[in-house]
Short mmCIF file of the C-alpha atoms (twelve columns), coordinates in Angstrom:
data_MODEL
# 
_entry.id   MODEL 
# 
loop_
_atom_site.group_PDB 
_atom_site.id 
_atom_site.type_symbol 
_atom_site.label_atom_id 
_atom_site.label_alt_id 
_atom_site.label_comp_id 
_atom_site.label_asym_id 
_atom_site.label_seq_id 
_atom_site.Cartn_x 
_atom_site.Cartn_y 
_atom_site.Cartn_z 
_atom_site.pdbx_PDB_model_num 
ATOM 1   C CA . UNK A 1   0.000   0.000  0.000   1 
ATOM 2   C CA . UNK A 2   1.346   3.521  -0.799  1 
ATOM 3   C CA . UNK A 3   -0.370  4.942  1.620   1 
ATOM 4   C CA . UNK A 4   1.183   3.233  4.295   1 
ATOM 5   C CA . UNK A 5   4.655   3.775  2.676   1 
ATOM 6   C CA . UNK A 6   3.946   7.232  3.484   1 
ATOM 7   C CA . UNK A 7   3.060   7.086  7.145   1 
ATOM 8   C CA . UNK A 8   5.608   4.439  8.099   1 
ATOM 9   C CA . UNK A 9   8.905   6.272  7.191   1 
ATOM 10  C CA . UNK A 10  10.045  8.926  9.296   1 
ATOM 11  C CA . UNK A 11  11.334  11.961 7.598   1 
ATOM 12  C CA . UNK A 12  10.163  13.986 4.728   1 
ATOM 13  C CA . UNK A 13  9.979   12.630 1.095   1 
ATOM 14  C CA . UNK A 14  10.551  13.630 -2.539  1 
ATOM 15  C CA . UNK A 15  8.094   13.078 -5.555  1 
ATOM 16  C CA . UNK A 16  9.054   14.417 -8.919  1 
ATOM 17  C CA . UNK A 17  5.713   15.526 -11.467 1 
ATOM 18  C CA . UNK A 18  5.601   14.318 -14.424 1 
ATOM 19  C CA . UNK A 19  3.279   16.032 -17.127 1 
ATOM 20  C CA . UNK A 20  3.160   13.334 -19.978 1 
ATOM 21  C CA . UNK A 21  2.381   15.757 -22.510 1 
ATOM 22  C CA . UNK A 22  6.041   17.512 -21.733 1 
ATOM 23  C CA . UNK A 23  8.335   14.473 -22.113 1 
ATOM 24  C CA . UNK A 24  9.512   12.561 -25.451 1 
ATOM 25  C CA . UNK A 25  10.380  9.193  -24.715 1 
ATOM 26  C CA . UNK A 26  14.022  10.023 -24.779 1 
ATOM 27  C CA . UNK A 27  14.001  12.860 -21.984 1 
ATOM 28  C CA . UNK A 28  11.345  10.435 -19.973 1 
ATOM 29  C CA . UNK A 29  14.205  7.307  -19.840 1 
ATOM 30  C CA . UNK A 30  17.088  10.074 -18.767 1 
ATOM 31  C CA . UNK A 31  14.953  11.600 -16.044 1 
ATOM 32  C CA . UNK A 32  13.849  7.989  -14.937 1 
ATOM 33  C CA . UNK A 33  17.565  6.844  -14.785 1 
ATOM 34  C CA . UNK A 34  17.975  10.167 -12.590 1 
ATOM 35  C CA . UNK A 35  15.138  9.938  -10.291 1 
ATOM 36  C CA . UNK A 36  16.294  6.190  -9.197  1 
ATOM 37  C CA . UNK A 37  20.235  7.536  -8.944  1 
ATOM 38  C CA . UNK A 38  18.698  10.504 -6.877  1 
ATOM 39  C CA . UNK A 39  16.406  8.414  -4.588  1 
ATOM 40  C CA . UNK A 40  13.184  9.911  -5.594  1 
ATOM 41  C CA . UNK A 41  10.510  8.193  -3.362  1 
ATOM 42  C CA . UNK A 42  6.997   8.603  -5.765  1 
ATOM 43  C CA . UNK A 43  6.421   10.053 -9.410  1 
ATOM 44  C CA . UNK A 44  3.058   11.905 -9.314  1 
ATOM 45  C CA . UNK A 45  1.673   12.063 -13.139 1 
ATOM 46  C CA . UNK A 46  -1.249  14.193 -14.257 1 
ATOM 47  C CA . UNK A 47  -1.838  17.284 -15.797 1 
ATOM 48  C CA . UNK A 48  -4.375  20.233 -15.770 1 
ATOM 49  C CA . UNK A 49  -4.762  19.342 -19.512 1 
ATOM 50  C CA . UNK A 50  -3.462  16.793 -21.601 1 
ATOM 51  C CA . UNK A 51  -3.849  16.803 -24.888 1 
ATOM 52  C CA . UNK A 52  -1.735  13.711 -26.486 1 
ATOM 53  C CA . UNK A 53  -2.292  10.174 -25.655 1 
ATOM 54  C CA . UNK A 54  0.890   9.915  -23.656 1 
ATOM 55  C CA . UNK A 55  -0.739  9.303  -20.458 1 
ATOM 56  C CA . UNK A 56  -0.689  5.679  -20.163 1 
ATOM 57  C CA . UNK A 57  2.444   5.168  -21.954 1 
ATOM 58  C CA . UNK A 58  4.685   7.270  -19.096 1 
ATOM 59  C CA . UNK A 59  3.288   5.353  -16.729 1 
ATOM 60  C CA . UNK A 60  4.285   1.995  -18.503 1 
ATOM 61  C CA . UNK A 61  7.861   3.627  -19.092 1 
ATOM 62  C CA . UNK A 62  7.830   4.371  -15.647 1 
ATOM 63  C CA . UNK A 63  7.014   0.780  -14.575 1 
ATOM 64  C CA . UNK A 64  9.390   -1.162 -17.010 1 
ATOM 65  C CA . UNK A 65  12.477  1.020  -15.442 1 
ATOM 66  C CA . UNK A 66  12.296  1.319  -11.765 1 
ATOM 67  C CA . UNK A 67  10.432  0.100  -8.669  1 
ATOM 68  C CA . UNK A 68  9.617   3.737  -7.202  1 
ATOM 69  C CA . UNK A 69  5.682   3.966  -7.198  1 
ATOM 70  C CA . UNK A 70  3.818   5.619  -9.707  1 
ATOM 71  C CA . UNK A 71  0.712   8.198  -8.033  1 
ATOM 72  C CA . UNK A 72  -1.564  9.393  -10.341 1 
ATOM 73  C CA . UNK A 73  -1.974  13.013 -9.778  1 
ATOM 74  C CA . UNK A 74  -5.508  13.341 -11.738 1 
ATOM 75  C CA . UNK A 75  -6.196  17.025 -13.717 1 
ATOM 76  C CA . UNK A 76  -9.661  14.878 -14.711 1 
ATOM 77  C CA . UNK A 77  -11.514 12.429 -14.423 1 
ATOM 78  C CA . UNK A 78  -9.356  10.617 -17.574 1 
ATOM 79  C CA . UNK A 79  -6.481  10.425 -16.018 1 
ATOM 80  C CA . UNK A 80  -6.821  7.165  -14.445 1 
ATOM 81  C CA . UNK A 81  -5.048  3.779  -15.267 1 
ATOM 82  C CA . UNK A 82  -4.530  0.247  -13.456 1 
ATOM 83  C CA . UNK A 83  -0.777  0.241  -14.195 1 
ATOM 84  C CA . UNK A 84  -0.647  3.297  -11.429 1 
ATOM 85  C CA . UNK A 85  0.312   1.832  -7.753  1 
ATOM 86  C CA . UNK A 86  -2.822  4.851  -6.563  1 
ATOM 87  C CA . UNK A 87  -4.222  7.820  -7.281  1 
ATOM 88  C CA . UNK A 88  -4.597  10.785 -5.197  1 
ATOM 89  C CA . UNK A 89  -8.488  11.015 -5.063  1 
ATOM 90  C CA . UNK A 90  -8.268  14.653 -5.174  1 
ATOM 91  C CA . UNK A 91  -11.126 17.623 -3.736  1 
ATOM 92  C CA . UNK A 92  -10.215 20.684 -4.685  1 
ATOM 93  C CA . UNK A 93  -11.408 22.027 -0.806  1 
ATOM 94  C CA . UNK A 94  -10.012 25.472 -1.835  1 
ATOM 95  C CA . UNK A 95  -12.356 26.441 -4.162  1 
ATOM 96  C CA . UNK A 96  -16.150 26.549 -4.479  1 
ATOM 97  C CA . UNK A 97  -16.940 24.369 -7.673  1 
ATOM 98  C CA . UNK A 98  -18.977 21.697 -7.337  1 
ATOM 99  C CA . UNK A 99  -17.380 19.932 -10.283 1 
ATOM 100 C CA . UNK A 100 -13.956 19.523 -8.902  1 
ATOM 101 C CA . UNK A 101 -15.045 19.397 -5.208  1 
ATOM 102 C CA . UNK A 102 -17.216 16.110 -5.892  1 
ATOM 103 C CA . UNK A 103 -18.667 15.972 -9.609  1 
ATOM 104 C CA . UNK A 104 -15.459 14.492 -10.995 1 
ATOM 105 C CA . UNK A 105 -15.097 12.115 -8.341  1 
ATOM 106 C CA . UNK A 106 -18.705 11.125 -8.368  1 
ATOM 107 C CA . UNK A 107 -17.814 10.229 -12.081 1 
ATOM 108 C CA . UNK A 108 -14.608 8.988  -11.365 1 
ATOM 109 C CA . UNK A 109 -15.331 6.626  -8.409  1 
ATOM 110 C CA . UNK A 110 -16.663 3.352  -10.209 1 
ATOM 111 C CA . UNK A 111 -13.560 3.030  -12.865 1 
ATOM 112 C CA . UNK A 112 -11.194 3.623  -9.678  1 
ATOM 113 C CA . UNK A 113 -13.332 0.777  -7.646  1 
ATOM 114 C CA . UNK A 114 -13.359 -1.473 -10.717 1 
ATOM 115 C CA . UNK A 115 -9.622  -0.901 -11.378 1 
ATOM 116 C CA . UNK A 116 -9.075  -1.939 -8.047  1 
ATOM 117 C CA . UNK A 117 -6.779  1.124  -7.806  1 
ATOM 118 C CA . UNK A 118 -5.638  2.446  -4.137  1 
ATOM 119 C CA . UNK A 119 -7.038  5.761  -3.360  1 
ATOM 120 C CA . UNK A 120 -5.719  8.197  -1.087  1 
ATOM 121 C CA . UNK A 121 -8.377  10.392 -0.468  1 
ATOM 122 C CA . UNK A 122 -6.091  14.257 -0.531  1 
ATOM 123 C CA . UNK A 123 -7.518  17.709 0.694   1 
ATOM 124 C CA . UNK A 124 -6.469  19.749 -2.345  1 
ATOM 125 C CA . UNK A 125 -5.705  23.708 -1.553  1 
ATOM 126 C CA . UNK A 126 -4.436  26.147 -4.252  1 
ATOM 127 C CA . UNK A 127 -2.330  28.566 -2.528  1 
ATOM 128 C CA . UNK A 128 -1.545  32.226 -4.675  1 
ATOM 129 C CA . UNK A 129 1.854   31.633 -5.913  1 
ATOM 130 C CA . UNK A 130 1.918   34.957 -7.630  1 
ATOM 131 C CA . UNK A 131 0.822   33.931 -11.451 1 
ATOM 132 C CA . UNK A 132 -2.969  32.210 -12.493 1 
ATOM 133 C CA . UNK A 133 -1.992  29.134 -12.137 1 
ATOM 134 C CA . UNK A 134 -3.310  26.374 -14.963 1 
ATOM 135 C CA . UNK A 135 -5.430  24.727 -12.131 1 
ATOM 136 C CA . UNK A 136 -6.947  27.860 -11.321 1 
ATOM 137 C CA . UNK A 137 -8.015  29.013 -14.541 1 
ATOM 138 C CA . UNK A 138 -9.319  25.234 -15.715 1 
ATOM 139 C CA . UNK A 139 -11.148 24.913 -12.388 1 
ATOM 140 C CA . UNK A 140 -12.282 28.415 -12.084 1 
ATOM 141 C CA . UNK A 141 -11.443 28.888 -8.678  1 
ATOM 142 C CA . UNK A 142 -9.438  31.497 -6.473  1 
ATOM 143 C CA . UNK A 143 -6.662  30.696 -4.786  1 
ATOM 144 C CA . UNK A 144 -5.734  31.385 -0.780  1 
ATOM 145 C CA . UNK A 145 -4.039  34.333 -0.707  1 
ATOM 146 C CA . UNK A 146 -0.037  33.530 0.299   1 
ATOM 147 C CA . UNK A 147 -0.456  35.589 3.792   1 
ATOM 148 C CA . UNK A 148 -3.889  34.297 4.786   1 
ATOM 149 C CA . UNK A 149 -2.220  31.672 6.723   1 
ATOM 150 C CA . UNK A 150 -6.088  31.297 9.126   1 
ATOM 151 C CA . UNK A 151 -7.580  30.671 5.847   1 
ATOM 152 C CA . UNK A 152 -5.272  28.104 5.293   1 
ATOM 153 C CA . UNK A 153 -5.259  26.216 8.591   1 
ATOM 154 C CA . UNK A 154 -9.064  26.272 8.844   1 
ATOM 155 C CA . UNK A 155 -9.029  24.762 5.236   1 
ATOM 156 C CA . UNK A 156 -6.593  22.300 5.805   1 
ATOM 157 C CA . UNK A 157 -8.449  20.922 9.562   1 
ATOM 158 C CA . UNK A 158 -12.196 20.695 7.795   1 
ATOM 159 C CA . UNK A 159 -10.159 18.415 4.872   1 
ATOM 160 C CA . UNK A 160 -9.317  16.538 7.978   1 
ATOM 161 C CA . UNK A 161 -12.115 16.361 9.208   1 
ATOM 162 C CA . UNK A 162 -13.923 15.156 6.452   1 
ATOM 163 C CA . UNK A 163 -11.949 12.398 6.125   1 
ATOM 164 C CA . UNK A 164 -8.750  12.979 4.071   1 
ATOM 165 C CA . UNK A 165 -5.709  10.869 4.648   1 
ATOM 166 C CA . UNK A 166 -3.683  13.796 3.178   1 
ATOM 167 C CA . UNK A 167 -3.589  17.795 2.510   1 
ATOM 168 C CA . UNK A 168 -2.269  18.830 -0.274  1 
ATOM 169 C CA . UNK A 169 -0.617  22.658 -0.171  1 
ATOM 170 C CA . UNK A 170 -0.023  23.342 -3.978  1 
ATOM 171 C CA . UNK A 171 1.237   26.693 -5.398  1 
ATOM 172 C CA . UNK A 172 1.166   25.934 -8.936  1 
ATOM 173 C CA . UNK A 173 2.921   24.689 -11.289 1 
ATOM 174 C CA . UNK A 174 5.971   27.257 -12.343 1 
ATOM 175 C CA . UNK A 175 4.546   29.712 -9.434  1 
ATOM 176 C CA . UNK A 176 7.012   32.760 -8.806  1 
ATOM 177 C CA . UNK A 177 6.409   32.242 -5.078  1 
ATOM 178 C CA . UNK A 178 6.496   28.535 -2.910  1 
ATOM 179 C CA . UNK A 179 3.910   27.971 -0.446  1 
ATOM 180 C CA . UNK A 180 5.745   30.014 2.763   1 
ATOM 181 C CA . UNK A 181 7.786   28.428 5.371   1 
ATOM 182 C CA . UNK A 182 5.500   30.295 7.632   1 
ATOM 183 C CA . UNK A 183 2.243   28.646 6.206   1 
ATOM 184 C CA . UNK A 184 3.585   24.668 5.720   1 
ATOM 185 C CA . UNK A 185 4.971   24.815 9.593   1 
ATOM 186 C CA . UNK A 186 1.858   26.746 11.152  1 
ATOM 187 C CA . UNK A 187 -0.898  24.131 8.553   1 
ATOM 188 C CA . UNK A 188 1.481   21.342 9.761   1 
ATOM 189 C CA . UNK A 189 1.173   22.001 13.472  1 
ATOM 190 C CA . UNK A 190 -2.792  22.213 13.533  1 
ATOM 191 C CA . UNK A 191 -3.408  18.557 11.450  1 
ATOM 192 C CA . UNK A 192 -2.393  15.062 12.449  1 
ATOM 193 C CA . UNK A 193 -2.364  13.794 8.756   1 
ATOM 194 C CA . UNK A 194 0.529   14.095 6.562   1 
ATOM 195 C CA . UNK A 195 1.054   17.651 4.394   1 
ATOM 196 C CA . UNK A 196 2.414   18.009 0.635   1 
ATOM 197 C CA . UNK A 197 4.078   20.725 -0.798  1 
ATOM 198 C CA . UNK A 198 4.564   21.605 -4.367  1 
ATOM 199 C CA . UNK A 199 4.912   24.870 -6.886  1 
ATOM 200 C CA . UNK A 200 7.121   27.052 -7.282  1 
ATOM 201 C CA . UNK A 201 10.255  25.295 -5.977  1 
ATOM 202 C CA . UNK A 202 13.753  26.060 -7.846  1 
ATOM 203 C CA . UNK A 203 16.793  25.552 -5.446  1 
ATOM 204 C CA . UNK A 204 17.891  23.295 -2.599  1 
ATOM 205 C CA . UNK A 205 17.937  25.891 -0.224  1 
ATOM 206 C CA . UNK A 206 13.309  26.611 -0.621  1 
ATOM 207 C CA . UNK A 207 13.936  22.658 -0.621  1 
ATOM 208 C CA . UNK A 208 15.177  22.413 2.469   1 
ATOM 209 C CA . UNK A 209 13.167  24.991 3.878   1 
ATOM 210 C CA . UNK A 210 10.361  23.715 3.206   1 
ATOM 211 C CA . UNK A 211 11.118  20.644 4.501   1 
ATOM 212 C CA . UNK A 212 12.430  21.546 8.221   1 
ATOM 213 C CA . UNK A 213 9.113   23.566 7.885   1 
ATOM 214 C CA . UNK A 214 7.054   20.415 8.178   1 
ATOM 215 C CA . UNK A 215 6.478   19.068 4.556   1 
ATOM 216 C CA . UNK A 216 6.119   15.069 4.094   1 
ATOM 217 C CA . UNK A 217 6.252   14.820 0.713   1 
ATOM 218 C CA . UNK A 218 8.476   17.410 -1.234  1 
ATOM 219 C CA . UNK A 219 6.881   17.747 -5.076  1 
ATOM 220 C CA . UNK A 220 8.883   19.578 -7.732  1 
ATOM 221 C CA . UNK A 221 8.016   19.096 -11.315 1 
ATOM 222 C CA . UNK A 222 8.185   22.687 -13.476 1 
ATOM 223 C CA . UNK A 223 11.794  23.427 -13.066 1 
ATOM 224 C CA . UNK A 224 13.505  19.809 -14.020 1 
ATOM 225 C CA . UNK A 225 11.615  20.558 -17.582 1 
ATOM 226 C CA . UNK A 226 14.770  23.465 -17.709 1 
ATOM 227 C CA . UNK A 227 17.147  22.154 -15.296 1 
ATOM 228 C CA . UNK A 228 17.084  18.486 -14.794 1 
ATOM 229 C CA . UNK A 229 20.557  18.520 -12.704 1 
ATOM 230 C CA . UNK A 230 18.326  20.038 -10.405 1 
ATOM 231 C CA . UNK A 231 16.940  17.144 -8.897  1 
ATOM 232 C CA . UNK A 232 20.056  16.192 -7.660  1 
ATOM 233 C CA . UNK A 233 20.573  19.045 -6.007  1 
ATOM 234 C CA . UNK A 234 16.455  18.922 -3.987  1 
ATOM 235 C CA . UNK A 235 17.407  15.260 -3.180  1 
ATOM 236 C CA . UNK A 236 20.115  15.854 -0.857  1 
ATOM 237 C CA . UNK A 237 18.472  18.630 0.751   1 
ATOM 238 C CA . UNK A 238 15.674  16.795 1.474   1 
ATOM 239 C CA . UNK A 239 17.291  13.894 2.403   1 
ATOM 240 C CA . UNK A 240 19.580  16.188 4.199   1 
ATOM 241 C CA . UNK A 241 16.362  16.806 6.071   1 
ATOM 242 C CA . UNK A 242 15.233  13.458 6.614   1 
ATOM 243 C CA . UNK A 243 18.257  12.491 8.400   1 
ATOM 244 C CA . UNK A 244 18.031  16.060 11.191  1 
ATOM 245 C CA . UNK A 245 14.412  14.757 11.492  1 
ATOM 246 C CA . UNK A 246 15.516  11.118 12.610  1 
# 
């Protein structure tokens, strides 16, 4: 269970995003081959909107060249597949559209059930990271403002309390501005669930910050589509951080 792999190991883990529309099969084997040299823990895959039929295939790739687990990171609905190890049953708990708070996953429900797929239900909340982020605009929904930390702790406890295994802090994808070290360790403090962080994160140093802040899982996807030497780099600072936290 992935879920479990989560919970049971101390310290704070990386996942690397992986947009299948963004990656030719050549780029998709060298950034495999660098995930597993860099100890990557989970590849999240999904995108606000795909448009090529790539989907499926990436996740095959993934699968035929390393044993880290595939999440599916759903933009839709369609972005589901049995070769995942789960899916991050996602509620967008930030915004105030019925459709991506529980129409999609009303929808989405009986192929994930009939897949026999693990689902990890995830609080999802779309912090401002400075730019419209693609999830905003598709879902039509306004982000928490990067200083209304309240807003953000009273969001993140009602996803708790409604039953999610996980809260997702997201910033966007190529944000100018991370989720604050501020927020992640204040959210962190006031839910007993485990907290991921993603958007907007281009060195080791927001890396590790982040991380001693209170993140679990570390996501960084945007900036290894320009720099993929960078990964390197956000591995040892978050395993850096794993081993302070032991």
């Amino acid at each position: 269970m992935v879920y479990t792999k989560i919970v049971s190991s101390p310290g704070p883990k990386l996942a690397v995003l992986i947009d299948p529309d963004k990656q030719s099969p050549g780029s998709l084997t060298q950034l495999i081959q660098l995930a597993v040299n860099c100890k990557v823990d989970f590849f999240f895959i999904g995108g606000s909107l795909l448009l090529e039929k790539n989907f499926e295939a990436t996740i095959e790739a993934i699968k035929s060249h390393c044993s880290i687990p595939v999440i599916i990171f759903p933009g839709s609905n369609y972005q589901l597949s049995s070769k995942a190890d789960a899916v991050l049953f996602l509620s967008l708990i930030s915004g105030r559209n019925p459709d991506y708070l529980i129409g999609q996953q009303v929808v989405a429900a009986p192929t994930i059930k009939k897949m026999d797929l693990e689902a990890i239900p995830t609080g999802y909340i779309l912090i401002d990271g400075g730019r419209t982020s693609s999830t905003s605009y598709i879902t039509q929904t306004m982000p928490i403002p990067h200083n209304k930390i309240d807003l953000a702790i009273a969001t993140a406890q009602a996803g708790e309390l409604l039953g999610m295994k996980l809260i997702y802090l997201e910033a966007g994808s190529g944000a100018k501005n991370s989720v604050s070290a501020e927020m992640i360790k204040t959210v962190k403090r006031n839910i007993s669930v485990p907290l991921i962080v993603g958007g907007g994160i281009r060195t080791s140093e927001q890396a590790e910050e982040i991380c001693k802040a209170g993140a679990d899982i570390l996501v960084i996807g945007n900036a290894l589509e320009e720099t993929p030497g960078l990964l390197m780099e956000i591995s040892l600072a978050v395993h850096s951080a794993n081993k302070e936290k032991r």
